[in-house]
mmCIF file of C-alpha atoms and ligand atoms in Angstrom:
data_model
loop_
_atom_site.group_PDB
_atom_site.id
_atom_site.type_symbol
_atom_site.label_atom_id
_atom_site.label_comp_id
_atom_site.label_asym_id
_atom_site.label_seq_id
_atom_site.Cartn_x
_atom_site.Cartn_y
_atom_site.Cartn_z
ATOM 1 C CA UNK A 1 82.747 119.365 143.855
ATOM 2 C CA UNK A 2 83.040 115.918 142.524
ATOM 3 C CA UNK A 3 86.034 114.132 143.051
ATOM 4 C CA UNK A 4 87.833 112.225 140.134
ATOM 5 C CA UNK A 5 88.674 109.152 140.185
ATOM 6 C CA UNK A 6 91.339 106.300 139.013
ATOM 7 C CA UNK A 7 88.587 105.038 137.033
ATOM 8 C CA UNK A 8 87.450 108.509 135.450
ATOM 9 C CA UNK A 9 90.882 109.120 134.280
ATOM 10 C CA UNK A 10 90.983 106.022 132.653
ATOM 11 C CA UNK A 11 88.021 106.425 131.170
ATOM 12 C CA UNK A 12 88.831 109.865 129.712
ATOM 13 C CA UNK A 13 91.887 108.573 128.567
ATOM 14 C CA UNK A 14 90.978 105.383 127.258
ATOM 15 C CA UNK A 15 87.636 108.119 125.462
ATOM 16 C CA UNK A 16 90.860 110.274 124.157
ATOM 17 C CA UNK A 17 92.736 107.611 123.037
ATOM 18 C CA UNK A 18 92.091 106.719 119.636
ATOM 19 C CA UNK A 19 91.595 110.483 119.060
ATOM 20 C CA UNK A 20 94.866 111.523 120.298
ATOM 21 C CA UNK A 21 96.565 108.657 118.411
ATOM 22 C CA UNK A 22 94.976 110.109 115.348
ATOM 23 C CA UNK A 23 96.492 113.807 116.047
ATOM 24 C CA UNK A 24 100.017 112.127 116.342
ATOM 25 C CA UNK A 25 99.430 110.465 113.043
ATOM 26 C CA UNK A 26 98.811 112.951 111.346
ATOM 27 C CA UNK A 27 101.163 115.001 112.733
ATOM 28 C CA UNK A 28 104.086 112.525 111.675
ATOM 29 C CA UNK A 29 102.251 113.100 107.883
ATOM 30 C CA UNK A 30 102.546 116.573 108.101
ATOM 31 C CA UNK A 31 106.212 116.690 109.029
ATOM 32 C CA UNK A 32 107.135 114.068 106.267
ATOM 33 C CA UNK A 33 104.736 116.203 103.789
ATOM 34 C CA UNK A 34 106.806 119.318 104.612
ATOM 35 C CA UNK A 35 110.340 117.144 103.813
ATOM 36 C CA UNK A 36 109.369 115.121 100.314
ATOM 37 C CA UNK A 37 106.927 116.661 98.452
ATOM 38 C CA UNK A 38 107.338 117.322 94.742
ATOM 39 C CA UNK A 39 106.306 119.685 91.970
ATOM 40 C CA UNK A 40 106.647 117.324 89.236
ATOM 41 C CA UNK A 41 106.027 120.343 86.385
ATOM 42 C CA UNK A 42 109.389 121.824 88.204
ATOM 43 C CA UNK A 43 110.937 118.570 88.764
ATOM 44 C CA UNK A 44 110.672 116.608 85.860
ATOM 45 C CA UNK A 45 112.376 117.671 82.213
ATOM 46 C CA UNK A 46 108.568 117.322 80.049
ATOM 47 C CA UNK A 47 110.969 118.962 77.032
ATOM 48 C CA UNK A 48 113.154 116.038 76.961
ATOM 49 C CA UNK A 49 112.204 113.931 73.703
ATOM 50 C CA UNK A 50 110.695 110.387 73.791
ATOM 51 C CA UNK A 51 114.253 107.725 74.392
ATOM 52 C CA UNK A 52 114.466 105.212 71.501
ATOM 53 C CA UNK A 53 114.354 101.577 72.426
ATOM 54 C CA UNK A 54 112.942 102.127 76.043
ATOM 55 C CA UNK A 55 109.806 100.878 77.694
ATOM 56 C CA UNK A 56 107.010 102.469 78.675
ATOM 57 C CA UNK A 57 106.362 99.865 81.516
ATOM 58 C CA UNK A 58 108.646 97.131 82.521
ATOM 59 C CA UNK A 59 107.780 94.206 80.411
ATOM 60 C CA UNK A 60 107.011 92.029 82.962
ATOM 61 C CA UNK A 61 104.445 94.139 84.093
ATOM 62 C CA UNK A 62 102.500 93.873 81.110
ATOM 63 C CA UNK A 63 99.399 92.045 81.133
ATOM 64 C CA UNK A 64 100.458 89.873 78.226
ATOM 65 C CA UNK A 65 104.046 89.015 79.077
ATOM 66 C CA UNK A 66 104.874 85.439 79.000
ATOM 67 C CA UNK A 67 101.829 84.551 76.940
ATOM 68 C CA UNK A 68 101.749 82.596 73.446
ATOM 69 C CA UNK A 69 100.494 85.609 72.050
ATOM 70 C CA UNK A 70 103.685 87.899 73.412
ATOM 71 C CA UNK A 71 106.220 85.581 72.174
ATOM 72 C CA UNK A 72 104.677 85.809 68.663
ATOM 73 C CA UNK A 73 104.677 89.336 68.949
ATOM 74 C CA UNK A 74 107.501 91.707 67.675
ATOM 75 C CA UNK A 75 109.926 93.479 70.079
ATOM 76 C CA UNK A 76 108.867 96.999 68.285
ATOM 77 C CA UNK A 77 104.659 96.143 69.229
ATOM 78 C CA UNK A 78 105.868 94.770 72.892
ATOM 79 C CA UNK A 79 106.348 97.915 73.326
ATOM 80 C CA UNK A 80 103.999 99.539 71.672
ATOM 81 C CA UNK A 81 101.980 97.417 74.021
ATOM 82 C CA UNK A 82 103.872 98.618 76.843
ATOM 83 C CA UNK A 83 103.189 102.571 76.183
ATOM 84 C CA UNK A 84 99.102 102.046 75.561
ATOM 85 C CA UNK A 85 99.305 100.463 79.198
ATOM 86 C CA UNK A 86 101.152 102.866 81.367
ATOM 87 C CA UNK A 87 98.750 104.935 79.332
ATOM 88 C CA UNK A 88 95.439 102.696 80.718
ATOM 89 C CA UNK A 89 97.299 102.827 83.989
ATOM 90 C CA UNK A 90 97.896 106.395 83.805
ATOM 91 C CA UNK A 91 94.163 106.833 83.219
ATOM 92 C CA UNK A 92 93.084 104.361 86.101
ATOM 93 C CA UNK A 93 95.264 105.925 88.434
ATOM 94 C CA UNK A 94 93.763 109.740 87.769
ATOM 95 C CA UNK A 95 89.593 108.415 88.191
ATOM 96 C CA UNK A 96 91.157 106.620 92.084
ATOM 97 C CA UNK A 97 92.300 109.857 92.826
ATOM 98 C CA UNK A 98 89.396 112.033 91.805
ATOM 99 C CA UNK A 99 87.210 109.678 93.453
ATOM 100 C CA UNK A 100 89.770 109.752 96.702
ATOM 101 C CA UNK A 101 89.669 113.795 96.288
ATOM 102 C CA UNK A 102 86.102 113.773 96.754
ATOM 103 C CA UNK A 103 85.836 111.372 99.481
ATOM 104 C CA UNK A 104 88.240 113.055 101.829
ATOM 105 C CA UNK A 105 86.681 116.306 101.110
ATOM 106 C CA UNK A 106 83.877 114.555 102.170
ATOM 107 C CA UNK A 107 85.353 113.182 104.945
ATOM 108 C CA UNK A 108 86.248 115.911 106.758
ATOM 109 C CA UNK A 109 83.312 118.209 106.209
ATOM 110 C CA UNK A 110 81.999 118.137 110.086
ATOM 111 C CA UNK A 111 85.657 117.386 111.444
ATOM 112 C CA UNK A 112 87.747 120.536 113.331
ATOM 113 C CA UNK A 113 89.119 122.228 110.977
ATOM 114 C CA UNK A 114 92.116 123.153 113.074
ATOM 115 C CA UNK A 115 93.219 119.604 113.822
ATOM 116 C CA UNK A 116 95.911 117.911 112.373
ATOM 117 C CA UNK A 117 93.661 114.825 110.901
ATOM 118 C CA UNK A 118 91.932 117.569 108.687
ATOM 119 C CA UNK A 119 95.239 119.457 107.662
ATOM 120 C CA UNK A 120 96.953 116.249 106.384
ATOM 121 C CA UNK A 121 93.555 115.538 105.021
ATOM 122 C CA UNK A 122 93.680 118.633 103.097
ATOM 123 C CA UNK A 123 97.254 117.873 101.982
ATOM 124 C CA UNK A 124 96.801 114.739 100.583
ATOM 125 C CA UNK A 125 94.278 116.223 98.448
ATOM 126 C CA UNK A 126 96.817 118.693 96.910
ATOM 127 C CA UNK A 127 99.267 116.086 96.477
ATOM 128 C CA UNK A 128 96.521 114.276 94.359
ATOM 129 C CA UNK A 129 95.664 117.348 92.368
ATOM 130 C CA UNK A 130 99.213 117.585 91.182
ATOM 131 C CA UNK A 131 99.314 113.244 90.666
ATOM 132 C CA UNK A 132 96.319 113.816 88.076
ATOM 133 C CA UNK A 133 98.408 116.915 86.492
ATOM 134 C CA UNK A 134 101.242 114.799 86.290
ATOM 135 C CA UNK A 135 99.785 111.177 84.909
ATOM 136 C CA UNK A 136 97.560 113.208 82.367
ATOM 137 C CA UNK A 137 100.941 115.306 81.085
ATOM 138 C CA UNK A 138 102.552 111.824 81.048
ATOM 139 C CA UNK A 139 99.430 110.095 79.183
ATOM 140 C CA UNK A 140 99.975 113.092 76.415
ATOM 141 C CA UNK A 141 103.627 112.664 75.981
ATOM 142 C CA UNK A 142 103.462 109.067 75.654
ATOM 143 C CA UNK A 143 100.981 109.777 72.609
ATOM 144 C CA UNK A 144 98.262 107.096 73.554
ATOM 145 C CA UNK A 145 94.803 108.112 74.280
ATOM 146 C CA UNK A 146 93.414 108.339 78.000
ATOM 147 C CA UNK A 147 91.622 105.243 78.372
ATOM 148 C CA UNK A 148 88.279 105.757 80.558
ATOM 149 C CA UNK A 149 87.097 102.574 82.928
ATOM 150 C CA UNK A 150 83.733 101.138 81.640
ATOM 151 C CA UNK A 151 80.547 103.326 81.793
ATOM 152 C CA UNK A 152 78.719 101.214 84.063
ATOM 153 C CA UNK A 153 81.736 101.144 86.727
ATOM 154 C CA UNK A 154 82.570 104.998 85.744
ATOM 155 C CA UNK A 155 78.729 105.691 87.121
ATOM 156 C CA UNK A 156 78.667 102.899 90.141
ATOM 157 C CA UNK A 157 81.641 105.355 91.279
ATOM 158 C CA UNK A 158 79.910 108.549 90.860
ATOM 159 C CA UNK A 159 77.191 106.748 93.368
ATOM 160 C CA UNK A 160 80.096 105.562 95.882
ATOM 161 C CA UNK A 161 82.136 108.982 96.069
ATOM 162 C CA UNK A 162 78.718 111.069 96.182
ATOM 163 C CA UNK A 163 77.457 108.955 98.996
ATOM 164 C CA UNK A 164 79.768 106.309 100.610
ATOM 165 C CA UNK A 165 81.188 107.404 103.902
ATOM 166 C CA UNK A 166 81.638 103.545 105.308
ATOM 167 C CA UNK A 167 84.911 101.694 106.063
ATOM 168 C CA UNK A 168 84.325 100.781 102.741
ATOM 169 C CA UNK A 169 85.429 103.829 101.350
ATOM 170 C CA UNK A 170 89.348 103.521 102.706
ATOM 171 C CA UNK A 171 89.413 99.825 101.692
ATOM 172 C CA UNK A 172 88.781 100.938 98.331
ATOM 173 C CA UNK A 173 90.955 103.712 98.072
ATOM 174 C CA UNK A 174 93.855 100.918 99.415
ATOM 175 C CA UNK A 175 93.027 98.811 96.634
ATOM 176 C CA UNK A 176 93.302 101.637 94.180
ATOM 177 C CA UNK A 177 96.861 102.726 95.527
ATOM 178 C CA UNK A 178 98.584 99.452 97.047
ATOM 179 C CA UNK A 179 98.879 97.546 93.940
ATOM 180 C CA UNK A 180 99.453 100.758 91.350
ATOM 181 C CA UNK A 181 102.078 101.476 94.054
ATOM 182 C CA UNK A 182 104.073 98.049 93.911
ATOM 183 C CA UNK A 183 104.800 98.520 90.398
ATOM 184 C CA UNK A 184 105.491 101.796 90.438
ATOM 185 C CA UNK A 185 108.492 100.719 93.306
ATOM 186 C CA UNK A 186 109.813 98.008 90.588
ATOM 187 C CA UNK A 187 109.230 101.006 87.753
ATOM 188 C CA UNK A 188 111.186 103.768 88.638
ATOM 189 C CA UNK A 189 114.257 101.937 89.508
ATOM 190 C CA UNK A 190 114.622 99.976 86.321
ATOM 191 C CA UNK A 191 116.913 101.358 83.713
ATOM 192 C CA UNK A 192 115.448 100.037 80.652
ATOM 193 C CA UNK A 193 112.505 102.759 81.708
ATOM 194 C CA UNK A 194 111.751 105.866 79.756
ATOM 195 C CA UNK A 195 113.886 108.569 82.288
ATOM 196 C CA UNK A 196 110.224 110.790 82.690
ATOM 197 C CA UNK A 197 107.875 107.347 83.543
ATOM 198 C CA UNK A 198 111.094 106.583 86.725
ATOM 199 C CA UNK A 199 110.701 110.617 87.097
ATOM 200 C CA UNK A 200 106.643 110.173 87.544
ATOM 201 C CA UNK A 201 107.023 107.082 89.680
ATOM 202 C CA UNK A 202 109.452 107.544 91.657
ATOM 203 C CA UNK A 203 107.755 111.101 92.913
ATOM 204 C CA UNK A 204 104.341 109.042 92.903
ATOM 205 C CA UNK A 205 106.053 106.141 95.534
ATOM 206 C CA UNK A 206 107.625 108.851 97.791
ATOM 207 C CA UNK A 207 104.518 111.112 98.137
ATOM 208 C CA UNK A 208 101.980 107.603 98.348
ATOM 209 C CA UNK A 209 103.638 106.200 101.094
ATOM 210 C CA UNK A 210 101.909 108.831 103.384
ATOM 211 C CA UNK A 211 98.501 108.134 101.765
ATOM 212 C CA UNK A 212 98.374 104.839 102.189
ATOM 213 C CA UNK A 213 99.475 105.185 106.089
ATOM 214 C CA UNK A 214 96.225 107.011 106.686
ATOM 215 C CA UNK A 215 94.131 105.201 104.907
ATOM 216 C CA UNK A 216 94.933 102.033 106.937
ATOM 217 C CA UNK A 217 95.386 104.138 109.873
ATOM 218 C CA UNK A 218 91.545 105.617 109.554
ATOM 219 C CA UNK A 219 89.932 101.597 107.852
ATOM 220 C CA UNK A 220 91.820 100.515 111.079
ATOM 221 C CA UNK A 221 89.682 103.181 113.677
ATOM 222 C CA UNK A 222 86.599 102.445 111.890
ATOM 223 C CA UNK A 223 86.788 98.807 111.794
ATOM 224 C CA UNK A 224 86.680 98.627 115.658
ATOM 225 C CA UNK A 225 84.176 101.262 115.610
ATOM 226 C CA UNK A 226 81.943 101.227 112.734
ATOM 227 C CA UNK A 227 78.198 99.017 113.604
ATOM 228 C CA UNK A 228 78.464 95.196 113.201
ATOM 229 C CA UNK A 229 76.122 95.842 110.042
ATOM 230 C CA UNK A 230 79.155 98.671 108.510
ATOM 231 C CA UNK A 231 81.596 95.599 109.255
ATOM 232 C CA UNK A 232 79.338 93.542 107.352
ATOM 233 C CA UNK A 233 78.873 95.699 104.524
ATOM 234 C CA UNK A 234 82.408 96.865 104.255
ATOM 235 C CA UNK A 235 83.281 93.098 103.799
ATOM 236 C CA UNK A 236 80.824 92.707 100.875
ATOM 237 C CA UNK A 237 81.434 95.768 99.122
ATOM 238 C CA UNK A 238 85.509 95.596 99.528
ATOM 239 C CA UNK A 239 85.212 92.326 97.682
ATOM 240 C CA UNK A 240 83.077 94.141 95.108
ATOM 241 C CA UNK A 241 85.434 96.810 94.842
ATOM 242 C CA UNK A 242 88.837 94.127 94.373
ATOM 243 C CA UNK A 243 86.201 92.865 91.483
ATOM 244 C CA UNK A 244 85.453 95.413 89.564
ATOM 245 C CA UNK A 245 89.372 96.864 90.261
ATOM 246 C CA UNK A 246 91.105 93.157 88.484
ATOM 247 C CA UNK A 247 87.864 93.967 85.147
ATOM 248 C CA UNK A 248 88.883 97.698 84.960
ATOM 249 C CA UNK A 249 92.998 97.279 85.420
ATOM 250 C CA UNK A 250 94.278 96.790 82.118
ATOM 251 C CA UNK A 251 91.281 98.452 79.955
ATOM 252 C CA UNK A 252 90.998 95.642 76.948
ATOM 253 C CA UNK A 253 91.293 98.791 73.934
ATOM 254 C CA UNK A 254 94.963 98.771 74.349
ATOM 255 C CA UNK A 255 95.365 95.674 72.886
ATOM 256 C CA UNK A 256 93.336 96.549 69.499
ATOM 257 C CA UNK A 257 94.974 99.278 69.732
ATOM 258 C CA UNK A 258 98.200 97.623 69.303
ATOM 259 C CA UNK A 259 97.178 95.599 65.988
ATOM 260 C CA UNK A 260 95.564 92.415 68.684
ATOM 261 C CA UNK A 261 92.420 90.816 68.534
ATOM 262 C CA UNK A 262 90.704 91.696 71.638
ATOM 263 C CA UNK A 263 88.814 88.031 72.513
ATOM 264 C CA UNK A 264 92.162 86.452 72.117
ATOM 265 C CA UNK A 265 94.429 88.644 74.346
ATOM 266 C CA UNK A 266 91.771 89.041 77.177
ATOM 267 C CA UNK A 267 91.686 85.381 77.354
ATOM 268 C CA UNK A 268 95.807 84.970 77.299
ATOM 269 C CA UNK A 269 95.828 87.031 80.002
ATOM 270 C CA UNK A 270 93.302 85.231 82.313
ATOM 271 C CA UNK A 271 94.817 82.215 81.605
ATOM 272 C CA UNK A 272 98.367 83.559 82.479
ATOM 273 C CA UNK A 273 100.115 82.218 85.755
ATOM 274 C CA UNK A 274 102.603 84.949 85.269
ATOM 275 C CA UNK A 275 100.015 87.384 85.389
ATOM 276 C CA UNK A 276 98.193 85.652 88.020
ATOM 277 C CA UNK A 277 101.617 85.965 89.870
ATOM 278 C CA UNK A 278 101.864 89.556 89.263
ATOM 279 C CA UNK A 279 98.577 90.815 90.623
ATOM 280 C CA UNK A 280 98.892 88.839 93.604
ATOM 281 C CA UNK A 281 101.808 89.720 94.409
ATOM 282 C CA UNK A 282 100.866 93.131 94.209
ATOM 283 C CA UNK A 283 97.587 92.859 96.279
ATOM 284 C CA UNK A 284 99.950 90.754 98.833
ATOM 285 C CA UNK A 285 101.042 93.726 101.695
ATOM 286 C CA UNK A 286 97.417 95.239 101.122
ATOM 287 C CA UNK A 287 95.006 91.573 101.586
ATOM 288 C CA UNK A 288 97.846 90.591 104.739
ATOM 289 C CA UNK A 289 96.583 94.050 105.835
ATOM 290 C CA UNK A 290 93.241 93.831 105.493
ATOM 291 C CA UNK A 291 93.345 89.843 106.913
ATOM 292 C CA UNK A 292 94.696 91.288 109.968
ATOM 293 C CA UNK A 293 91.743 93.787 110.327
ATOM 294 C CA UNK A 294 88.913 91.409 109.776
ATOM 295 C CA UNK A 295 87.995 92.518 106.274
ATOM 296 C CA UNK A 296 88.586 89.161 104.966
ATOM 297 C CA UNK A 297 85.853 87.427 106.041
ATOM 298 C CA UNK A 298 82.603 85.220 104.755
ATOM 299 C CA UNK A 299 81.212 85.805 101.206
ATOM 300 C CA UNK A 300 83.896 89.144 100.807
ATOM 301 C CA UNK A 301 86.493 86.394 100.907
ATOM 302 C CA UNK A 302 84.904 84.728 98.037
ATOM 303 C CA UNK A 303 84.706 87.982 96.217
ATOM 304 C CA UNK A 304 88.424 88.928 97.116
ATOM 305 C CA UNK A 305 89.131 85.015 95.447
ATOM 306 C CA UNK A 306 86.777 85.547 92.247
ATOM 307 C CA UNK A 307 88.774 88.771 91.394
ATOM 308 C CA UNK A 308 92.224 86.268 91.140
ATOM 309 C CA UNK A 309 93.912 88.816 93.882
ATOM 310 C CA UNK A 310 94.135 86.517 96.494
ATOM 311 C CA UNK A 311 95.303 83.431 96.469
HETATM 312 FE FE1 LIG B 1 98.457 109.823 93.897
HETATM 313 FE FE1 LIG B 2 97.300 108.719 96.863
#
């Protein structure tokens, strides 16, 4: 018989390592899925009528705030404004998670099905599937239309979730629930706040802090152990992704919508610092994050800049 040495066991355990840490995060997930998870069509009063004179959104948390064009606008289409984009938001929100559904199904295909990783896995995905119920029930009793992203992005994201399996993958799924998730955490406390848009929030905070734990745990794992040339990719195609996420945020209908020429409110908003502000400040915990990880780098950088997310 072979004898086993120092060395082997270090090896084994160093092998084990990033495996075992994995178990014992999802684990922690588990327990904290079995505490605080919702049934928002049980939870929330959906009977309850529509408040008079509260928001749909915090006003400062809508694209146009602070603008020329806001100020000349009316308190009663401010917040008219306000509805359509918790609406678009709404809307955005429920294609990230059917995309996310789909990649962690996905992602666990050839994993153990007994292990931990795979359970949460499979939890997450049911706490999406009730998110999507929720938002679209929302979306309905708000009475604005569910705004879709644009075609061409709607298709480049039936090509990523059908296919994608890189780092890549979990960066984009942070991007999609880091900066929804910072104003949802200023939403659901604020008072001047329709009661069932702090109701949806404030479930949607509580349940996403999990999600976005593994998804930075697992973008972590890879991003030591994907191929230079995933590294490399990830880079490119996470500054891609924070592109195409600052086009499709606010989707530009609301605004006609709301009695506003397009042209002119698209550009107010570009050329708002407030806004600018906002988004960043959003993006903030997520590109620190993602700095510290290496994802930052070379022409992605550039990308990450271009989309006015980082600074
Ligand atoms: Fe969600
Ligand atoms: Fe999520």
């Amino acid at each position: 018989m072979t004898s086993v040495t120092e060395r082997d066991i270090r090896l084994l355990r160093d092998a084990l390592g990033p495996l075992r840490d994995r178990e014992q995060v999802a684990e922690r997930l588990l327990e904290s899925s079995a505490k605080h998870s919702f049934d928002p069509d049980k939870e929330l009063d959906w009977d309850a009528p529509v408040e008079d004179g509260k928001w749909f959104w915090p006003p400062e948390l809508v694209s146009l705030y602070d603008t020329p064009l806001w100020r000349r606008m009316s308190e009663e289409q401010r917040m008219d404004l306000a509805r359509h984009e918790a609406a678009s938001l709404a809307s955005l929100g429920i294609w990230f998670e059917i995309i996310l559904m789909q990649l962690l199904v996905r992602h666990i295909y050839d994993k153990s099905v007994t292990s931990n990783h795979v359970r949460y896995a499979l939890t997450e995905i049911a706490d999406e599937c009730r998110h999507s119920m929720m938002f679209a029930r929302m979306i309905q009793k708000g009475g604005a239309p569910a705004y879709r992203v644009p075609r061409v992005y709607h298709n480049m994201a039936r090509v990523l979730k059908t296919v994608s399996t890189t780092p890549g993958s979990f960066a984009a799924t942070l991007l999609g629930e880091e900066i929804l998730d910072w104003m949802q955490r200023l939403t659901f406390p604020d008072e001047r706040v329709q009661s069932l848009v702090r109701g949806v929030t404030r479930i949607h905070v509580v349940e996403e802090a999990r999600h976005v734990r593994y998804a930075r745990e697992e973008l972590r794992r890879q991003m030591v152990t994907a191929p230079r040339w995933e590294q490399e990719f990830t880079r490119l195609s996470c500054g891609e992704a924070a592109r195409v996420f600052s086009v499709c945020f606010v989707n530009p209908e609301v605004y006609e919508n709301v009695g506003l020429d397009r042209r002119q409110a698209v550009a107010q908003v570009r050329a708002s610092g407030h806004r600018r502000e906002v988004m960043q400040s959003g993006a903030r915990r997520l590109t620190e994050f993602l700095d510290d990880i290496g994802v930052l780098r070379g022409p992605g950088r550039r990308l990450w800049k271009s989309s006015g997310l980082l600074a």
